């Protein structure tokens, strides 16, 4: 018991006190309290938002047995990407990547291999200065993301994520990483959940990362979170394969192997839907080409009325948007028949009005 308490104290103290701050965004409890049941309950969308109107019309028709667009409740499936769709991905990069840089370069409790440290020191300035990294560097970064947590149990990793959630988002004032949810999109999730839709997260983020981030905040059950799989091993597995290994609960534990995530992106998102949902979605929400498979599969030969929505990173006043990318994404989405969501034009607020960009 003493060792467990000591471990908890060490973990809680891993993060520099200077990185914590007083948040004036919507707190996790306030995000969790968002409840939208009817069209009049929306608070965070502009009144003239075309997206809000489309969603309301879609839901009303799906619930009406007399409508040609009626969808039986068991087939009302909606899938959401996470980063950039209902959670920040621009500060300056995905949650997992920014946590990797902290783990490797700042965490006083962890001694990263010199090779990983050297790589992190090389690419971090490129990412934080928005000069970009090469495809080869991006591939190496993906491979190292889980290497930095090799040997951690799932419980230890989730605790690490929860502690990192208390740090401030880079480039923002009054925003912690654990509170960086797009309030209008959380309203959409709530509205669908309260109108007979089964809502799933279909993301490329890692499973334990995603579950720790959304637990107790987003009204989506843990078994409806479809994400990139961690590769686990056992402390006594040795050269055994998992299907041939006898797991002795008295002698061993499950830990992160350090092998790369099994990336749930693009066409793999379709395979995840097939394997873990077993039904085609009627609504899909994303923000990038990584969601293209989910969009196209939803729209292909669907027996029900269906739609795909792409969130555009077009707000540079309240969010660290990218207008060039937003314009490119919008043009491509229109060609493919995907609806677009303008954060700049349609969101009344993003994180809460007290959240500001650093000058």
Coordinates of C-alpha atoms in Angstrom, one line a residue:
X1 CA 0.0 0.0 0.0
X2 CA 2.8 2.4 0.8
X3 CA 4.5 1.8 -2.5
X4 CA 1.2 2.5 -4.3
X5 CA 0.8 5.8 -2.5
X6 CA 4.4 6.7 -3.2
X7 CA 3.9 6.0 -6.9
X8 CA 0.8 8.1 -7.0
X9 CA 2.6 11.0 -5.4
X10 CA 5.5 10.7 -7.8
X11 CA 3.1 10.6 -10.8
X12 CA 1.2 13.6 -9.6
X13 CA 4.4 15.6 -9.2
X14 CA 5.9 14.7 -12.6
X15 CA 4.6 17.8 -14.3
X16 CA 6.1 21.2 -13.7
X17 CA 3.9 23.4 -11.5
X18 CA 4.7 26.3 -13.9
X19 CA 2.9 24.5 -16.7
X20 CA -0.4 24.5 -14.7
X21 CA -2.7 27.4 -14.9
X22 CA -6.1 28.7 -14.0
X23 CA -8.5 27.8 -16.8
X24 CA -11.3 30.0 -17.9
X25 CA -12.5 27.6 -20.6
X26 CA -15.6 25.5 -20.1
X27 CA -14.4 23.0 -17.4
X28 CA -14.7 19.3 -18.0
X29 CA -17.7 19.2 -15.7
X30 CA -19.4 22.0 -17.7
X31 CA -18.7 20.2 -21.0
X32 CA -20.1 17.0 -19.5
X33 CA -23.3 19.0 -18.5
X34 CA -24.0 20.0 -22.1
X35 CA -27.4 18.6 -22.9
X36 CA -29.2 19.1 -26.2
X37 CA -32.5 17.4 -26.7
X38 CA -34.4 19.7 -29.1
X39 CA -33.5 22.3 -31.7
X40 CA -34.0 25.1 -29.2
X41 CA -31.4 23.7 -26.8
X42 CA -28.4 24.7 -29.0
X43 CA -26.3 27.5 -27.4
X44 CA -22.9 27.5 -29.1
X45 CA -23.9 27.7 -32.8
X46 CA -24.7 30.9 -34.6
X47 CA -28.4 31.2 -35.4
X48 CA -27.8 31.2 -39.1
X49 CA -25.6 28.1 -39.1
X50 CA -26.4 25.9 -42.1
X51 CA -24.8 22.9 -40.4
X52 CA -27.1 23.2 -37.4
X53 CA -30.1 23.4 -39.6
X54 CA -29.0 20.4 -41.7
X55 CA -28.5 18.3 -38.6
X56 CA -31.8 19.3 -37.1
X57 CA -33.7 18.5 -40.4
X58 CA -31.8 15.2 -40.7
X59 CA -32.7 14.1 -37.1
X60 CA -36.3 15.2 -37.3
X61 CA -36.8 13.2 -40.5
X62 CA -34.9 10.2 -39.1
X63 CA -37.3 10.0 -36.2
X64 CA -40.5 10.5 -38.1
X65 CA -42.0 7.1 -39.2
X66 CA -44.0 8.9 -41.8
X67 CA -41.0 10.5 -43.4
X68 CA -39.3 8.9 -46.5
X69 CA -36.0 9.6 -44.7
X70 CA -37.1 7.7 -41.5
X71 CA -34.3 5.6 -40.0
X72 CA -35.1 2.8 -37.5
X73 CA -33.4 3.6 -34.2
X74 CA -31.2 0.5 -34.4
X75 CA -29.7 1.8 -37.6
X76 CA -29.1 5.4 -36.5
X77 CA -25.3 5.2 -36.4
X78 CA -23.1 8.3 -36.3
X79 CA -19.3 8.3 -36.2
X80 CA -17.0 11.1 -35.1
X81 CA -13.3 11.6 -35.6
X82 CA -11.7 13.3 -32.5
X83 CA -8.7 15.6 -33.1
X84 CA -9.8 18.6 -35.1
X85 CA -13.4 17.4 -35.1
X86 CA -14.5 17.9 -31.6
X87 CA -11.2 18.4 -29.8
X88 CA -8.2 20.7 -30.5
X89 CA -5.5 19.5 -32.7
X90 CA -3.6 22.7 -33.4
X91 CA -1.7 23.4 -30.1
X92 CA 0.5 22.9 -32.1
X93 CA -0.2 19.3 -33.0
X94 CA -2.2 16.3 -31.7
X95 CA -2.4 15.6 -28.0
X96 CA -0.3 12.4 -28.3
X97 CA 2.5 14.2 -30.1
X98 CA 2.7 17.1 -27.7
X99 CA 2.7 14.7 -24.8
X100 CA 5.5 12.8 -26.5
X101 CA 7.7 15.9 -26.6
X102 CA 7.0 16.5 -22.9
X103 CA 7.8 12.9 -22.1
X104 CA 11.1 12.8 -24.0
X105 CA 12.4 16.3 -23.4
X106 CA 11.0 17.5 -20.1
X107 CA 9.8 14.7 -17.9
X108 CA 12.2 14.5 -14.9
X109 CA 11.2 11.0 -14.1
X110 CA 12.0 9.5 -17.5
X111 CA 15.3 9.0 -19.3
X112 CA 14.6 8.7 -23.0
X113 CA 17.1 6.8 -25.2
X114 CA 19.6 9.3 -26.7
X115 CA 18.4 8.5 -30.2
X116 CA 14.8 9.5 -29.4
X117 CA 16.0 12.6 -27.6
X118 CA 18.1 13.7 -30.5
X119 CA 15.2 13.2 -32.9
X120 CA 12.7 15.0 -30.7
X121 CA 15.1 18.0 -30.4
X122 CA 15.4 18.1 -34.1
X123 CA 11.7 18.1 -35.1
X124 CA 10.1 19.9 -32.2
X125 CA 11.2 23.4 -33.4
X126 CA 9.8 22.6 -36.8
X127 CA 6.4 21.7 -35.5
X128 CA 6.2 24.5 -33.0
X129 CA 7.3 27.1 -35.6
X130 CA 4.9 25.6 -38.2
X131 CA 7.7 25.1 -40.7
X132 CA 6.6 21.4 -41.1
X133 CA 8.4 18.1 -41.0
X134 CA 9.2 15.7 -43.8
X135 CA 7.1 12.6 -44.5
X136 CA 10.1 10.5 -43.3
X137 CA 10.3 12.5 -40.0
X138 CA 6.5 12.1 -39.6
X139 CA 6.9 8.4 -40.0
X140 CA 9.6 8.2 -37.4
X141 CA 7.6 10.3 -35.0
X142 CA 4.7 7.9 -35.3
X143 CA 7.0 5.0 -34.6
X144 CA 8.4 6.7 -31.5
X145 CA 5.1 7.8 -29.9
X146 CA 4.6 4.6 -28.0
X147 CA 8.3 3.7 -27.6
X148 CA 8.4 6.5 -25.0
X149 CA 6.0 4.5 -22.8
X150 CA 7.4 1.1 -23.2
X151 CA 6.8 -1.0 -20.1
X152 CA 4.0 1.1 -18.7
X153 CA 0.8 -0.7 -17.7
X154 CA -2.4 0.6 -19.3
X155 CA -3.4 2.1 -15.9
X156 CA -0.1 3.9 -15.5
X157 CA -0.4 5.3 -19.0
X158 CA -3.9 6.6 -18.5
X159 CA -2.8 8.2 -15.2
X160 CA 0.0 9.9 -17.2
X161 CA -2.5 11.2 -19.8
X162 CA -4.7 12.5 -17.0
X163 CA -1.8 14.5 -15.5
X164 CA -0.8 15.9 -18.9
X165 CA -4.4 17.0 -19.4
X166 CA -3.8 19.5 -16.6
X167 CA -1.2 21.4 -18.5
X168 CA -1.9 24.4 -20.6
X169 CA -2.5 24.3 -24.4
X170 CA 0.4 25.9 -26.2
X171 CA -0.5 29.2 -27.9
X172 CA -3.7 29.7 -25.9
X173 CA -4.6 31.7 -22.7
X174 CA -7.0 30.1 -20.3
X175 CA -7.1 26.7 -21.9
X176 CA -6.0 23.4 -20.4
X177 CA -5.4 20.3 -22.6
X178 CA -8.1 18.4 -20.8
X179 CA -10.7 21.1 -21.5
X180 CA -10.0 21.8 -25.2
X181 CA -13.3 20.5 -26.6
X182 CA -15.2 22.3 -29.4
X183 CA -18.4 23.2 -27.5
X184 CA -20.6 23.3 -30.7
X185 CA -19.5 19.9 -31.7
X186 CA -20.2 18.5 -28.3
X187 CA -23.7 19.8 -28.7
X188 CA -24.1 17.8 -31.9
X189 CA -22.9 14.7 -30.1
X190 CA -25.4 15.3 -27.3
X191 CA -28.3 16.1 -29.7
X192 CA -27.7 12.9 -31.6
X193 CA -27.3 10.8 -28.5
X194 CA -30.6 12.2 -27.1
X195 CA -32.5 11.4 -30.3
X196 CA -31.9 7.7 -30.7
X197 CA -28.5 7.8 -32.4
X198 CA -25.7 5.5 -31.4
X199 CA -22.6 7.7 -31.5
X200 CA -19.1 6.3 -32.0
X201 CA -15.7 7.8 -31.9
X202 CA -13.7 6.6 -35.0
X203 CA -10.3 8.2 -34.5
X204 CA -6.6 7.7 -35.2
X205 CA -5.7 8.6 -31.7
X206 CA -4.6 5.7 -29.4
X207 CA -7.2 3.8 -27.4
X208 CA -6.0 4.6 -23.9
X209 CA -5.3 8.2 -24.8
X210 CA -8.8 8.7 -26.2
X211 CA -10.6 7.0 -23.4
X212 CA -8.7 9.1 -20.8
X213 CA -9.5 12.3 -22.6
X214 CA -13.2 11.8 -23.1
X215 CA -14.0 9.8 -20.0
X216 CA -16.7 11.5 -17.9
X217 CA -17.0 14.3 -20.5
X218 CA -18.4 13.0 -23.8
X219 CA -21.6 11.0 -23.7
X220 CA -20.1 8.1 -25.6
X221 CA -19.7 4.7 -24.0
X222 CA -16.1 3.2 -23.8
X223 CA -17.1 0.3 -26.1
X224 CA -18.1 2.8 -28.8
X225 CA -14.6 4.2 -29.0
X226 CA -12.9 2.9 -32.1
X227 CA -9.3 4.1 -32.4
X228 CA -5.7 3.2 -33.1
X229 CA -4.7 0.1 -31.1
X230 CA -1.8 0.0 -28.7
X231 CA 0.4 -3.1 -29.0
X232 CA 0.6 -4.7 -25.6
X233 CA 2.8 -7.5 -24.3
X234 CA 3.2 -9.4 -21.1
X235 CA 6.2 -9.0 -18.7
X236 CA 6.7 -12.8 -19.0
X237 CA 5.7 -13.5 -22.6
X238 CA 9.2 -13.8 -23.9
X239 CA 9.2 -15.2 -27.4
X240 CA 5.7 -16.6 -27.1
X241 CA 3.0 -15.3 -29.4
X242 CA 0.0 -13.9 -27.6
X243 CA -2.3 -16.8 -28.8
X244 CA 0.2 -19.4 -27.4
X245 CA 1.0 -17.7 -24.1
X246 CA -0.5 -18.7 -20.7
X247 CA -1.0 -15.5 -18.7
X248 CA -0.3 -16.1 -15.1
X249 CA -2.1 -13.4 -13.1
X250 CA 0.2 -14.0 -10.1
X251 CA 3.5 -13.5 -11.9
X252 CA 3.1 -11.0 -14.7
X253 CA 1.3 -7.9 -15.9
X254 CA 0.2 -6.4 -19.2
X255 CA 2.4 -3.5 -20.4
X256 CA 2.8 -1.3 -23.5
X257 CA 5.3 -3.1 -25.8
X258 CA 6.7 0.1 -27.5
X259 CA 5.7 -1.1 -30.9
X260 CA 3.9 1.5 -33.1
X261 CA 0.2 2.0 -32.9
X262 CA -2.0 0.1 -35.3
X263 CA -3.0 3.3 -37.1
X264 CA -6.8 3.8 -37.5
X265 CA -6.8 6.2 -40.5
X266 CA -8.2 6.5 -44.0
X267 CA -9.4 3.1 -45.3
X268 CA -8.7 1.4 -42.0
X269 CA -11.5 3.4 -40.5
X270 CA -13.8 1.5 -42.8
X271 CA -12.4 -1.8 -41.5
X272 CA -12.9 -0.7 -37.9
X273 CA -16.5 0.2 -38.7
X274 CA -17.1 -3.3 -40.2
X275 CA -15.3 -5.1 -37.4
X276 CA -16.5 -3.2 -34.4
X277 CA -19.9 -1.7 -35.3
X278 CA -21.1 -4.1 -38.0
X279 CA -23.4 -1.5 -39.5
X280 CA -22.8 1.4 -41.9
X281 CA -23.1 4.9 -40.4
X282 CA -25.7 7.3 -41.6
X283 CA -23.7 10.3 -40.4
X284 CA -19.9 10.8 -40.3
X285 CA -18.0 13.8 -38.9
X286 CA -14.3 14.5 -39.5
X287 CA -11.8 17.2 -40.4
X288 CA -9.1 15.7 -42.6
X289 CA -8.2 13.3 -45.3
X290 CA -7.6 10.8 -42.6
X291 CA -11.4 10.6 -42.3
X292 CA -11.9 10.2 -46.1
X293 CA -12.5 6.4 -45.8
X294 CA -15.2 7.0 -43.2
X295 CA -16.9 9.7 -45.3
X296 CA -16.9 7.7 -48.5
X297 CA -18.0 4.5 -46.9
X298 CA -20.9 6.2 -45.2
X299 CA -22.1 7.7 -48.5
X300 CA -21.6 4.6 -50.7
X301 CA -24.8 2.7 -51.5
X302 CA -26.3 3.6 -48.2
X303 CA -29.9 2.4 -47.9
X304 CA -30.8 5.4 -45.7
X305 CA -30.5 9.1 -46.0
X306 CA -26.9 9.9 -45.1
X307 CA -24.4 12.7 -44.9
X308 CA -20.7 13.4 -44.2
X309 CA -19.4 16.6 -42.5
X310 CA -15.9 18.0 -42.6
X311 CA -14.9 20.6 -40.0
X312 CA -12.7 23.3 -41.5
X313 CA -9.8 24.8 -39.6
X314 CA -10.8 28.3 -40.9
X315 CA -10.7 30.3 -37.6
X316 CA -7.5 32.3 -37.0
X317 CA -9.0 34.6 -34.4
X318 CA -10.2 32.2 -31.8
X319 CA -8.3 29.1 -33.0
X320 CA -4.9 28.4 -34.5
X321 CA -6.4 27.8 -37.9
X322 CA -4.9 27.4 -41.3
X323 CA -6.8 29.2 -44.0
X324 CA -4.8 27.7 -46.9
X325 CA -5.6 24.2 -45.7
X326 CA -9.2 25.1 -45.0
X327 CA -9.7 26.4 -48.5
X328 CA -8.1 23.3 -50.0
X329 CA -10.2 21.0 -47.8
X330 CA -13.4 22.8 -48.7
X331 CA -12.8 22.6 -52.4
X332 CA -12.1 18.9 -52.2
X333 CA -15.1 18.2 -49.9
X334 CA -17.4 20.0 -52.3
X335 CA -16.2 17.7 -55.2
X336 CA -16.8 14.6 -53.1
X337 CA -20.3 15.7 -51.8
X338 CA -19.2 16.2 -48.2
X339 CA -20.7 19.0 -46.2
X340 CA -18.3 21.5 -44.6
X341 CA -18.5 23.1 -41.2
X342 CA -17.0 26.6 -40.9
X343 CA -15.6 27.1 -37.4
X344 CA -15.2 30.8 -38.2
X345 CA -18.7 31.4 -39.6
X346 CA -20.8 28.9 -37.6
X347 CA -19.4 28.5 -34.1
X348 CA -20.7 31.2 -31.7
X349 CA -17.8 30.2 -29.4
X350 CA -15.2 27.4 -29.6
X351 CA -13.8 26.7 -26.1
X352 CA -15.6 29.5 -24.2
X353 CA -15.3 33.3 -24.6
X354 CA -12.5 33.7 -22.1
X355 CA -10.1 31.5 -24.1
X356 CA -7.7 33.7 -26.2
X357 CA -4.9 33.2 -28.6
X358 CA -1.5 34.2 -27.3
X359 CA -0.2 37.2 -29.3

